[in-house]
Coordinates of C-alpha atoms in Angstrom, one line a residue:
Chain A
M209 CA 88.5 -58.6 -121.2
R210 CA 89.9 -61.6 -122.5
R211 CA 89.8 -63.4 -119.5
G212 CA 86.0 -62.8 -119.6
A213 CA 85.5 -63.9 -122.9
I214 CA 87.5 -66.9 -122.4
G215 CA 85.2 -67.6 -119.0
I216 CA 82.0 -67.1 -121.3
L217 CA 84.0 -69.7 -123.6
A218 CA 84.2 -72.4 -120.7
V219 CA 80.7 -72.0 -119.6
L220 CA 79.3 -72.8 -123.0
V221 CA 81.7 -75.9 -123.5
I222 CA 80.7 -77.5 -120.3
W223 CA 77.2 -76.4 -120.6
E224 CA 77.3 -78.4 -124.1
V225 CA 78.9 -81.2 -122.5
L226 CA 76.4 -81.2 -119.7
G227 CA 73.5 -80.9 -122.1
R228 CA 74.8 -84.0 -124.1
T229 CA 75.5 -85.9 -121.0
V230 CA 74.1 -85.3 -117.7
F231 CA 70.6 -83.4 -119.1
A232 CA 70.4 -85.8 -122.2
D233 CA 67.6 -87.9 -120.6
S234 CA 65.9 -84.8 -118.8
R235 CA 66.0 -82.9 -121.5
A236 CA 65.7 -80.0 -119.4
V237 CA 68.9 -78.2 -120.2
P238 CA 69.7 -78.9 -124.0
P239 CA 73.1 -78.0 -125.0
P240 CA 73.8 -74.3 -126.7
T241 CA 74.2 -75.8 -130.1
A242 CA 70.4 -77.6 -129.9
I243 CA 69.1 -74.3 -129.3
V244 CA 70.4 -72.3 -132.0
Q245 CA 69.6 -75.1 -134.1
Q246 CA 66.0 -74.7 -132.9
L247 CA 66.1 -70.8 -133.0
A248 CA 67.4 -70.9 -137.1
R249 CA 64.4 -73.4 -137.7
D250 CA 61.9 -71.0 -135.8
G251 CA 63.2 -68.6 -137.5
F252 CA 62.5 -64.4 -137.9
A253 CA 58.6 -65.7 -139.3
F254 CA 58.2 -66.7 -135.8
Y255 CA 60.4 -64.2 -133.7
W256 CA 59.7 -60.9 -135.5
P257 CA 55.7 -60.5 -134.1
N258 CA 56.6 -61.7 -130.9
V259 CA 59.4 -59.4 -130.6
R260 CA 58.0 -56.3 -132.2
T261 CA 55.2 -56.2 -129.6
T262 CA 57.4 -57.0 -126.6
L263 CA 59.8 -54.3 -127.7
R264 CA 56.7 -51.7 -128.2
E265 CA 55.2 -52.2 -124.9
A266 CA 58.8 -52.2 -123.1
G267 CA 60.0 -48.7 -125.2
E268 CA 56.7 -47.0 -124.5
G269 CA 57.1 -48.1 -121.1
W270 CA 60.9 -46.7 -121.0
L271 CA 59.9 -43.6 -122.3
W272 CA 57.2 -43.0 -120.0
G273 CA 58.4 -44.5 -117.1
N274 CA 62.2 -42.7 -117.6
A275 CA 60.0 -39.1 -118.5
I276 CA 57.8 -39.1 -115.2
A277 CA 61.4 -40.2 -113.7
V278 CA 63.3 -37.3 -114.8
V279 CA 60.6 -34.6 -114.0
L280 CA 59.7 -35.9 -110.7
A281 CA 63.9 -35.4 -109.9
F282 CA 63.7 -32.0 -110.9
L283 CA 60.3 -31.5 -108.8
L284 CA 62.3 -33.2 -106.0
I285 CA 65.4 -31.0 -106.3
Q286 CA 63.9 -27.9 -106.7
F287 CA 61.4 -28.4 -103.8
P288 CA 63.2 -29.7 -100.9
L289 CA 59.7 -29.9 -98.9
I290 CA 58.1 -32.6 -100.8
E291 CA 61.1 -34.6 -101.3
R292 CA 60.5 -37.2 -98.6
A293 CA 57.1 -37.6 -99.8
G294 CA 58.3 -38.1 -103.3
M295 CA 61.0 -40.6 -102.4
R296 CA 58.4 -42.4 -100.6
L297 CA 55.8 -42.5 -103.4
A298 CA 58.8 -43.6 -105.9
L299 CA 60.1 -46.7 -103.4
V300 CA 56.5 -47.8 -103.3
S301 CA 56.4 -47.6 -107.3
Y302 CA 59.6 -50.2 -106.9
C303 CA 57.7 -52.5 -104.4
L304 CA 54.7 -52.5 -105.9
P305 CA 54.9 -56.2 -107.2
V306 CA 54.5 -55.9 -110.5
I307 CA 53.1 -59.6 -110.8
A308 CA 50.2 -57.9 -107.8
I309 CA 49.0 -54.9 -109.9
G310 CA 49.3 -56.9 -113.4
P311 CA 45.9 -58.1 -113.1
V312 CA 44.4 -55.1 -111.8
L313 CA 45.9 -53.4 -114.7
A314 CA 44.5 -56.0 -116.6
V315 CA 40.7 -55.8 -116.1
L316 CA 41.0 -51.9 -115.8
F317 CA 42.9 -51.0 -119.2
S318 CA 42.4 -53.3 -122.5
G319 CA 44.9 -54.0 -125.1
D320 CA 48.8 -53.4 -124.4
T321 CA 48.1 -50.1 -121.8
S322 CA 48.8 -52.2 -118.8
K323 CA 51.9 -54.1 -120.3
V324 CA 52.9 -50.5 -121.1
I325 CA 52.3 -49.2 -117.5
L326 CA 53.8 -52.1 -116.0
A327 CA 57.3 -51.5 -117.9
A328 CA 57.2 -47.7 -116.9
L329 CA 56.3 -48.6 -113.3
S330 CA 59.8 -50.9 -113.5
V331 CA 61.8 -48.1 -114.7
I332 CA 60.9 -44.9 -112.5
F333 CA 62.5 -45.8 -109.2
T334 CA 66.1 -46.5 -110.6
T335 CA 66.3 -43.7 -113.0
L336 CA 65.0 -41.5 -110.2
V337 CA 67.5 -42.3 -107.9
G338 CA 70.0 -42.2 -110.8
A339 CA 69.0 -38.6 -111.9
L340 CA 68.5 -37.2 -108.0
V341 CA 72.3 -38.6 -107.3
G342 CA 73.3 -36.7 -110.3
L343 CA 71.6 -33.2 -109.5
R344 CA 72.7 -33.8 -106.1
S345 CA 76.8 -34.1 -107.4
A346 CA 76.5 -30.6 -108.9
D347 CA 79.6 -28.4 -108.6
R348 CA 79.1 -26.2 -105.4
T349 CA 81.3 -23.5 -107.0
S350 CA 79.2 -23.7 -110.4
L351 CA 76.2 -23.2 -108.2
D352 CA 77.3 -20.3 -106.5
L353 CA 78.4 -18.8 -109.6
V354 CA 75.2 -18.5 -111.1
R355 CA 73.7 -17.4 -107.7
A356 CA 76.3 -14.6 -107.6
Y357 CA 75.2 -13.6 -111.1
G358 CA 71.7 -13.4 -109.9
G359 CA 70.5 -16.9 -111.2
G360 CA 67.7 -18.4 -109.9
K361 CA 66.9 -21.9 -109.2
W362 CA 66.1 -23.2 -112.5
T363 CA 69.0 -21.2 -114.0
Q364 CA 71.1 -23.4 -111.9
L365 CA 68.9 -26.3 -112.7
W366 CA 69.2 -25.8 -116.6
L367 CA 72.9 -24.4 -116.5
V368 CA 74.6 -26.6 -114.3
R369 CA 72.7 -29.4 -112.6
L370 CA 71.6 -31.1 -116.1
R371 CA 75.2 -31.4 -117.0
F372 CA 76.6 -32.7 -113.6
S373 CA 73.4 -35.4 -113.6
L374 CA 74.1 -36.8 -117.2
P375 CA 76.8 -39.8 -115.9
S376 CA 74.7 -40.9 -113.0
L377 CA 71.4 -40.5 -115.3
F378 CA 72.6 -42.6 -117.6
A379 CA 73.6 -45.2 -115.2
G380 CA 70.2 -45.3 -114.5
L381 CA 69.0 -45.5 -117.7
R382 CA 71.1 -48.6 -118.6
I383 CA 69.6 -50.3 -116.0
A384 CA 65.9 -49.4 -117.1
A385 CA 66.5 -50.9 -120.2
P386 CA 66.3 -54.7 -119.3
A387 CA 63.8 -53.5 -116.3
A388 CA 61.4 -52.2 -118.9
L389 CA 61.6 -55.0 -120.8
L390 CA 61.1 -57.3 -117.5
G391 CA 58.0 -55.5 -116.9
A392 CA 56.7 -55.8 -120.5
I393 CA 57.4 -59.8 -120.1
V394 CA 55.8 -60.4 -116.7
G395 CA 52.8 -58.6 -118.0
E396 CA 52.5 -60.7 -121.0
Y397 CA 52.7 -64.3 -118.7
L398 CA 49.5 -62.5 -117.2
G399 CA 47.5 -62.9 -120.6
A400 CA 48.5 -61.2 -123.7
E401 CA 47.9 -61.7 -127.5
S402 CA 51.3 -61.7 -128.8
G403 CA 54.7 -61.3 -127.6
L404 CA 57.5 -62.9 -126.0
G405 CA 56.4 -63.4 -123.1
V406 CA 53.3 -65.2 -124.4
A407 CA 55.3 -67.2 -126.7
M408 CA 57.8 -68.1 -123.6
I409 CA 54.7 -69.8 -121.7
N410 CA 53.4 -71.4 -124.5
S411 CA 56.4 -73.3 -125.4
Q412 CA 56.9 -73.9 -121.9
Q413 CA 54.1 -75.7 -121.1
S414 CA 53.8 -77.8 -124.3
L415 CA 57.5 -78.7 -123.3
A416 CA 59.1 -77.3 -126.3
V417 CA 62.5 -77.3 -124.3
E418 CA 64.8 -75.7 -126.9
R419 CA 62.1 -73.3 -128.0
T420 CA 61.7 -72.1 -124.8
W421 CA 65.6 -71.4 -124.3
G422 CA 65.5 -69.8 -127.4
I423 CA 62.9 -67.3 -126.1
A424 CA 64.9 -66.7 -123.3
L425 CA 67.8 -66.3 -125.3
V426 CA 66.3 -63.4 -127.6
A427 CA 64.7 -61.8 -124.4
T428 CA 68.4 -61.5 -123.3
A429 CA 70.1 -60.0 -126.2
L430 CA 67.7 -57.8 -126.7
S431 CA 67.9 -56.8 -122.9
G432 CA 71.7 -56.9 -123.6
A433 CA 71.6 -54.5 -126.8
A434 CA 69.4 -51.9 -125.1
Y435 CA 71.7 -52.0 -122.3
G436 CA 74.7 -51.5 -124.6
L437 CA 73.1 -48.8 -126.5
T438 CA 72.0 -46.6 -123.5
A439 CA 75.8 -47.2 -122.5
L440 CA 77.3 -46.3 -125.5
V441 CA 75.1 -42.9 -125.8
G442 CA 75.8 -42.0 -122.3
R443 CA 79.6 -42.1 -123.6
A444 CA 78.8 -40.1 -126.4
L445 CA 76.8 -37.7 -124.6
T446 CA 79.4 -37.3 -121.4
P447 CA 83.0 -38.0 -122.8
W448 CA 84.5 -35.8 -119.4
A449 CA 82.8 -39.0 -117.3
P450 CA 85.3 -41.9 -115.5
R451 CA 85.0 -45.0 -117.4
V452 CA 84.8 -47.6 -114.6
S453 CA 83.7 -50.8 -115.5
R454 CA 80.6 -50.9 -113.1
Chain B
M223 CA 69.9 -45.5 -78.3
R224 CA 70.5 -44.0 -82.2
A225 CA 69.7 -47.1 -83.4
A226 CA 66.7 -46.9 -81.6
L227 CA 65.9 -43.7 -83.1
R228 CA 67.1 -45.3 -86.5
L229 CA 64.6 -48.1 -86.5
L230 CA 62.1 -45.7 -85.2
R231 CA 62.6 -43.6 -88.5
G232 CA 62.5 -46.4 -90.5
V233 CA 59.2 -47.8 -89.4
G234 CA 57.8 -44.3 -89.4
G235 CA 59.2 -43.6 -93.2
A236 CA 57.4 -47.4 -94.0
L237 CA 54.5 -46.4 -92.4
L238 CA 54.5 -42.9 -94.5
S239 CA 54.8 -45.2 -97.3
V240 CA 51.7 -47.1 -96.7
A241 CA 49.7 -43.6 -95.9
V242 CA 51.1 -42.2 -99.2
I243 CA 50.0 -45.5 -101.3
C244 CA 46.5 -45.3 -99.3
G245 CA 46.1 -41.9 -100.2
V246 CA 46.9 -42.4 -104.2
W247 CA 44.9 -45.7 -104.1
Q248 CA 41.7 -44.0 -103.1
A249 CA 42.2 -40.8 -104.9
L250 CA 42.7 -42.6 -108.3
V251 CA 39.6 -45.2 -107.3
K252 CA 37.0 -42.2 -106.6
G253 CA 38.8 -39.5 -108.9
F254 CA 39.0 -41.4 -111.8
H255 CA 35.3 -42.8 -111.1
L256 CA 36.8 -46.3 -111.9
D257 CA 34.3 -48.9 -112.3
P258 CA 33.1 -50.4 -108.6
F259 CA 32.6 -53.6 -109.9
L260 CA 36.0 -54.1 -110.5
T261 CA 38.1 -51.7 -108.2
R262 CA 38.4 -51.6 -104.6
G263 CA 39.5 -48.8 -102.2
P264 CA 41.9 -49.3 -99.5
L265 CA 38.6 -48.9 -97.2
D266 CA 37.2 -51.9 -98.7
V267 CA 40.2 -53.8 -98.5
W268 CA 40.0 -53.1 -94.5
R269 CA 36.4 -54.1 -94.2
Y270 CA 36.9 -57.1 -95.8
L271 CA 39.6 -58.1 -93.8
T272 CA 38.3 -57.8 -90.8
D273 CA 34.6 -58.2 -91.3
P274 CA 34.0 -61.1 -88.5
T275 CA 32.1 -63.3 -91.1
H276 CA 35.2 -64.1 -93.0
D277 CA 37.0 -66.5 -90.8
A278 CA 37.2 -68.6 -93.8
E279 CA 39.0 -66.8 -96.1
R280 CA 41.2 -64.8 -93.9
A281 CA 42.7 -68.4 -93.1
V282 CA 42.8 -69.1 -96.5
L283 CA 44.8 -66.1 -96.9
W284 CA 47.1 -66.1 -94.0
Q285 CA 48.1 -69.7 -95.2
A286 CA 48.7 -68.2 -98.8
S287 CA 51.1 -65.1 -97.0
R288 CA 52.8 -67.9 -95.0
T289 CA 53.9 -70.1 -97.9
T290 CA 54.7 -67.3 -100.3
A291 CA 56.7 -65.5 -97.5
L292 CA 58.6 -69.0 -96.7
D293 CA 59.0 -69.0 -100.4
A294 CA 60.3 -65.4 -100.7
S295 CA 62.7 -65.6 -97.8
I296 CA 64.6 -68.8 -98.5
G297 CA 65.1 -68.1 -101.7
L298 CA 66.8 -64.3 -100.8
L299 CA 68.7 -65.9 -98.0
G300 CA 70.0 -68.9 -99.7
G301 CA 70.7 -66.4 -103.0
T302 CA 72.5 -64.0 -100.5
V303 CA 74.6 -66.9 -98.5
A304 CA 75.6 -68.3 -102.1
A305 CA 76.6 -64.8 -103.7
L306 CA 78.8 -64.4 -100.2
V307 CA 80.4 -67.7 -100.4
T308 CA 81.2 -66.9 -104.3
A309 CA 82.1 -63.4 -103.6
L310 CA 84.9 -64.6 -101.3
S311 CA 86.5 -67.3 -103.0
F312 CA 86.4 -64.7 -105.6
A313 CA 88.6 -62.5 -103.3
L314 CA 90.9 -65.2 -102.6
W315 CA 91.6 -66.7 -106.1
R316 CA 91.8 -63.8 -108.0
G317 CA 92.1 -65.7 -111.2
V318 CA 88.8 -67.2 -110.9
E319 CA 87.1 -63.8 -110.2
Q320 CA 88.7 -61.9 -113.7
T321 CA 87.2 -65.0 -115.7
L322 CA 83.6 -65.6 -113.6
L323 CA 82.8 -62.0 -112.4
P324 CA 82.4 -60.1 -116.2
I325 CA 79.7 -63.0 -116.8
A326 CA 78.0 -62.2 -113.4
M327 CA 78.1 -58.5 -114.5
A328 CA 76.8 -59.0 -118.1
L329 CA 74.0 -60.9 -116.5
R330 CA 72.6 -57.7 -115.1
A331 CA 71.7 -56.8 -118.2
V332 CA 69.6 -59.5 -118.3
P333 CA 65.4 -59.6 -117.2
L334 CA 66.0 -62.5 -114.9
V335 CA 62.8 -62.8 -113.4
A336 CA 61.5 -62.9 -116.8
M337 CA 63.2 -66.5 -117.0
T338 CA 61.0 -67.9 -114.5
P339 CA 59.2 -70.6 -117.2
L340 CA 62.6 -71.5 -118.1
I341 CA 63.5 -72.0 -114.4
A342 CA 60.2 -74.2 -114.2
L343 CA 61.0 -76.3 -116.9
I344 CA 64.2 -76.8 -115.3
F345 CA 63.6 -77.6 -111.9
G346 CA 60.1 -78.7 -112.0
R347 CA 57.2 -77.7 -110.1
G348 CA 58.2 -77.5 -106.6
L349 CA 59.4 -75.6 -103.9
L350 CA 63.0 -75.5 -105.4
A351 CA 61.7 -73.8 -108.3
V352 CA 60.3 -71.1 -106.6
T353 CA 63.6 -70.8 -104.2
V354 CA 65.9 -70.7 -107.1
I355 CA 64.3 -67.9 -109.0
A356 CA 64.1 -65.6 -106.0
G357 CA 67.5 -67.1 -105.1
I358 CA 69.3 -66.3 -108.7
V359 CA 67.4 -62.6 -108.5
T360 CA 69.3 -62.2 -104.9
F361 CA 72.3 -63.9 -106.1
F362 CA 73.9 -61.8 -109.1
P363 CA 73.4 -58.3 -107.5
V364 CA 74.7 -59.1 -104.5
L365 CA 77.8 -61.2 -105.7
V366 CA 78.6 -57.9 -108.0
N367 CA 78.4 -55.5 -105.3
V368 CA 80.0 -57.2 -102.6
S369 CA 83.0 -58.6 -105.4
L370 CA 83.1 -54.8 -106.4
A371 CA 83.2 -53.6 -102.8
L372 CA 86.1 -56.4 -101.6
R373 CA 88.5 -54.7 -104.0
A374 CA 87.6 -51.1 -103.3
V375 CA 88.9 -51.4 -99.9
P376 CA 91.5 -48.8 -99.0
R377 CA 95.0 -49.3 -100.7
S378 CA 96.8 -48.2 -96.7
S379 CA 94.8 -50.5 -95.1
M380 CA 95.9 -53.6 -97.3
D381 CA 99.3 -52.3 -97.1
L382 CA 98.8 -52.5 -93.2
M383 CA 97.6 -55.6 -93.2
R384 CA 101.0 -56.8 -95.3
A385 CA 103.2 -55.0 -93.6
Y386 CA 102.4 -57.1 -90.5
G387 CA 102.6 -60.3 -92.5
A388 CA 98.9 -60.7 -92.3
S389 CA 97.7 -64.1 -94.4
P390 CA 95.1 -63.2 -97.1
Y391 CA 92.1 -64.9 -94.6
A392 CA 93.3 -62.9 -92.2
T393 CA 93.0 -59.5 -94.5
L394 CA 89.7 -60.7 -95.8
R395 CA 87.9 -61.0 -92.5
R396 CA 89.6 -58.4 -90.5
V397 CA 89.8 -55.5 -93.3
Q398 CA 87.7 -56.4 -96.5
L399 CA 84.6 -58.2 -95.1
P400 CA 83.3 -55.5 -93.2
G401 CA 84.1 -53.1 -95.5
A402 CA 81.7 -55.0 -97.8
L403 CA 79.1 -55.3 -95.4
P404 CA 77.5 -52.2 -96.6
A405 CA 77.7 -53.2 -100.3
L406 CA 75.9 -56.2 -98.9
F407 CA 72.7 -54.8 -97.9
A408 CA 72.6 -52.4 -100.3
A409 CA 72.2 -54.9 -103.0
M410 CA 70.0 -56.8 -100.9
R411 CA 67.8 -53.8 -100.1
V412 CA 67.2 -53.7 -103.9
A413 CA 66.8 -57.3 -104.8
A414 CA 64.3 -58.3 -102.0
P415 CA 61.2 -56.5 -104.1
L416 CA 62.2 -58.5 -107.1
A417 CA 62.9 -61.6 -105.4
L418 CA 59.4 -61.4 -104.2
V419 CA 58.1 -60.6 -107.5
G420 CA 60.2 -64.0 -108.4
A421 CA 58.2 -65.8 -105.8
L422 CA 55.0 -64.5 -106.5
L423 CA 55.6 -65.4 -110.4
A424 CA 57.2 -68.7 -109.6
E425 CA 54.3 -69.5 -107.3
W426 CA 51.5 -68.8 -110.2
L427 CA 53.5 -70.3 -112.9
A428 CA 55.0 -73.1 -111.6
T429 CA 53.7 -74.5 -108.2
G430 CA 50.0 -73.4 -108.0
K431 CA 50.6 -72.6 -104.3
G432 CA 50.9 -69.1 -102.5
L433 CA 49.7 -66.0 -103.0
G434 CA 51.1 -65.7 -106.2
Y435 CA 48.6 -68.1 -107.7
L436 CA 45.7 -67.0 -105.2
M437 CA 45.5 -63.5 -106.3
L438 CA 45.8 -64.6 -110.0
A439 CA 43.2 -67.0 -109.7
S440 CA 41.0 -64.6 -107.8
V441 CA 41.1 -63.0 -111.1
T442 CA 39.9 -65.8 -113.2
T443 CA 36.7 -66.7 -110.8
F444 CA 36.2 -62.7 -110.0
E445 CA 36.9 -63.1 -106.5
L446 CA 38.0 -59.4 -106.6
D447 CA 37.8 -58.7 -102.6
R448 CA 40.1 -61.5 -102.3
M449 CA 42.5 -60.1 -105.2
W450 CA 43.1 -56.6 -103.5
T451 CA 43.4 -57.9 -100.3
G452 CA 46.2 -59.9 -101.8
V453 CA 47.9 -57.3 -103.7
T454 CA 47.7 -55.2 -100.7
I455 CA 49.2 -57.6 -98.1
V456 CA 51.6 -58.6 -101.0
T457 CA 52.9 -54.7 -101.5
V458 CA 52.6 -53.8 -97.7
A459 CA 55.1 -57.0 -97.3
S460 CA 57.5 -55.9 -99.9
I461 CA 57.9 -52.2 -98.3
L462 CA 58.4 -53.6 -95.3
L463 CA 61.3 -55.8 -96.3
Y464 CA 63.1 -53.2 -97.7
T465 CA 62.5 -50.6 -95.0
L466 CA 64.1 -53.8 -92.6
I467 CA 67.1 -54.2 -95.0
S468 CA 67.6 -50.8 -95.5
F469 CA 67.5 -50.2 -91.5
V470 CA 70.1 -52.8 -91.0
E471 CA 72.1 -51.3 -94.0
Q472 CA 72.3 -47.9 -92.0
L473 CA 73.6 -49.6 -89.1
T474 CA 76.4 -50.8 -90.8
L475 CA 76.9 -47.9 -92.5
A476 CA 77.3 -46.2 -89.2
R477 CA 79.9 -48.7 -88.2
F478 CA 81.7 -48.9 -91.1
A479 CA 81.0 -45.8 -93.4
P480 CA 80.0 -43.3 -91.0
E481 CA 80.1 -40.7 -94.0
Q482 CA 77.5 -42.5 -96.2
T483 CA 74.6 -42.3 -94.2
R484 CA 71.4 -40.8 -95.1
A485 CA 67.8 -41.1 -95.6
I486 CA 67.0 -44.0 -98.0

């Protein structure tokens, strides 16, 4: 942990030095201090409307995508017959390049809906895989016990599988947070009124280098916070899960 | 023989995926009575692609597809090789690993593809920007997965190598590297669709070449047949790439970790 902190500090120092020397002419890589200054100058008034839009799109997409994924996981585990076809469908949703269906959705839906759908599509597969791995990891003897007392498949799901699935499900949900943001931001690149994606493209095209970096930094911080928050909730809900740092 | 069977199953799976997507697509278009001016079904795309009078269109699409395929595969391979080299040096110098691996792991929480405008700013509007973004998207997952796998080698194998006085290089080559192959391909498989998205996005935002640009430019000029065909090509390519890598992954699993083999 301490070594990691040293590593980050070293990277920042090298970045600062390079930004002030090697990249001083090209201006493409400004030193971190300049980025933070610009960030403070733009301030809350510039960032909040964009952050709010992007967070709303990503959040709605995250909810929908994860809800679909979890329900799908339940169905696939309860009805093994459709498992292969269902997995294929989820895989297709992962392989569908968000940028390719972005324009399609943009012409079909108005407003933020297309971004919400993109964010949802970005999370379905990882969450589904996490949930399925978890549901399958249920303890055989516990399942047999429920069966022996006359419980059916759904009782097994409710009493046993759900609990066993939580650690793996949360591992999937953790990755889903940055993925949902990615879907929303890419959706905004393809055209939107406000949002971090729009702001980033505008500042890139007007060569406002420090601001572009600042927006990237904010997007990173948001996504890191969402990742960390999911991890914390996961830990609180599953205190029995092994805590490996991966 | 078993490998051929696996390949057959992989191809069958990919075909099934394409069939599923065409079915769902057709159902969505017809079932929801979507605007026929804007939407095209799989049959429309097929007719458009095979129309004998569309030679020029086919040439344009083919050219763009080749550009994108090249962009994405240079990025994917470059990112993988760079990640492998880094992971190997991590394994040989543990101090470096303990300092830098946490950063690489933290970057998993970053939506890297969304950083494309930034990459375009740094690396300009040429081929470099496209390959860098596709490469970065591949680099970090592969680096983290392979580094963790290099560490997760069974204790007894490591002890055996030490007992025979093997050098760190020999241990790496004979024990750790083969053990990490499945992790390598697993990471590549998951990264490949994202690398393709990264390449397409960079083409749209930076270079103005390839399918990424062609698809989005077709929207603004309302050449929707061309756009839908582009979307189809990209999706099918993405599924094929995923299937191919997952086939190689299954092969390495069968060789190095037989207990983990399963479909998908």
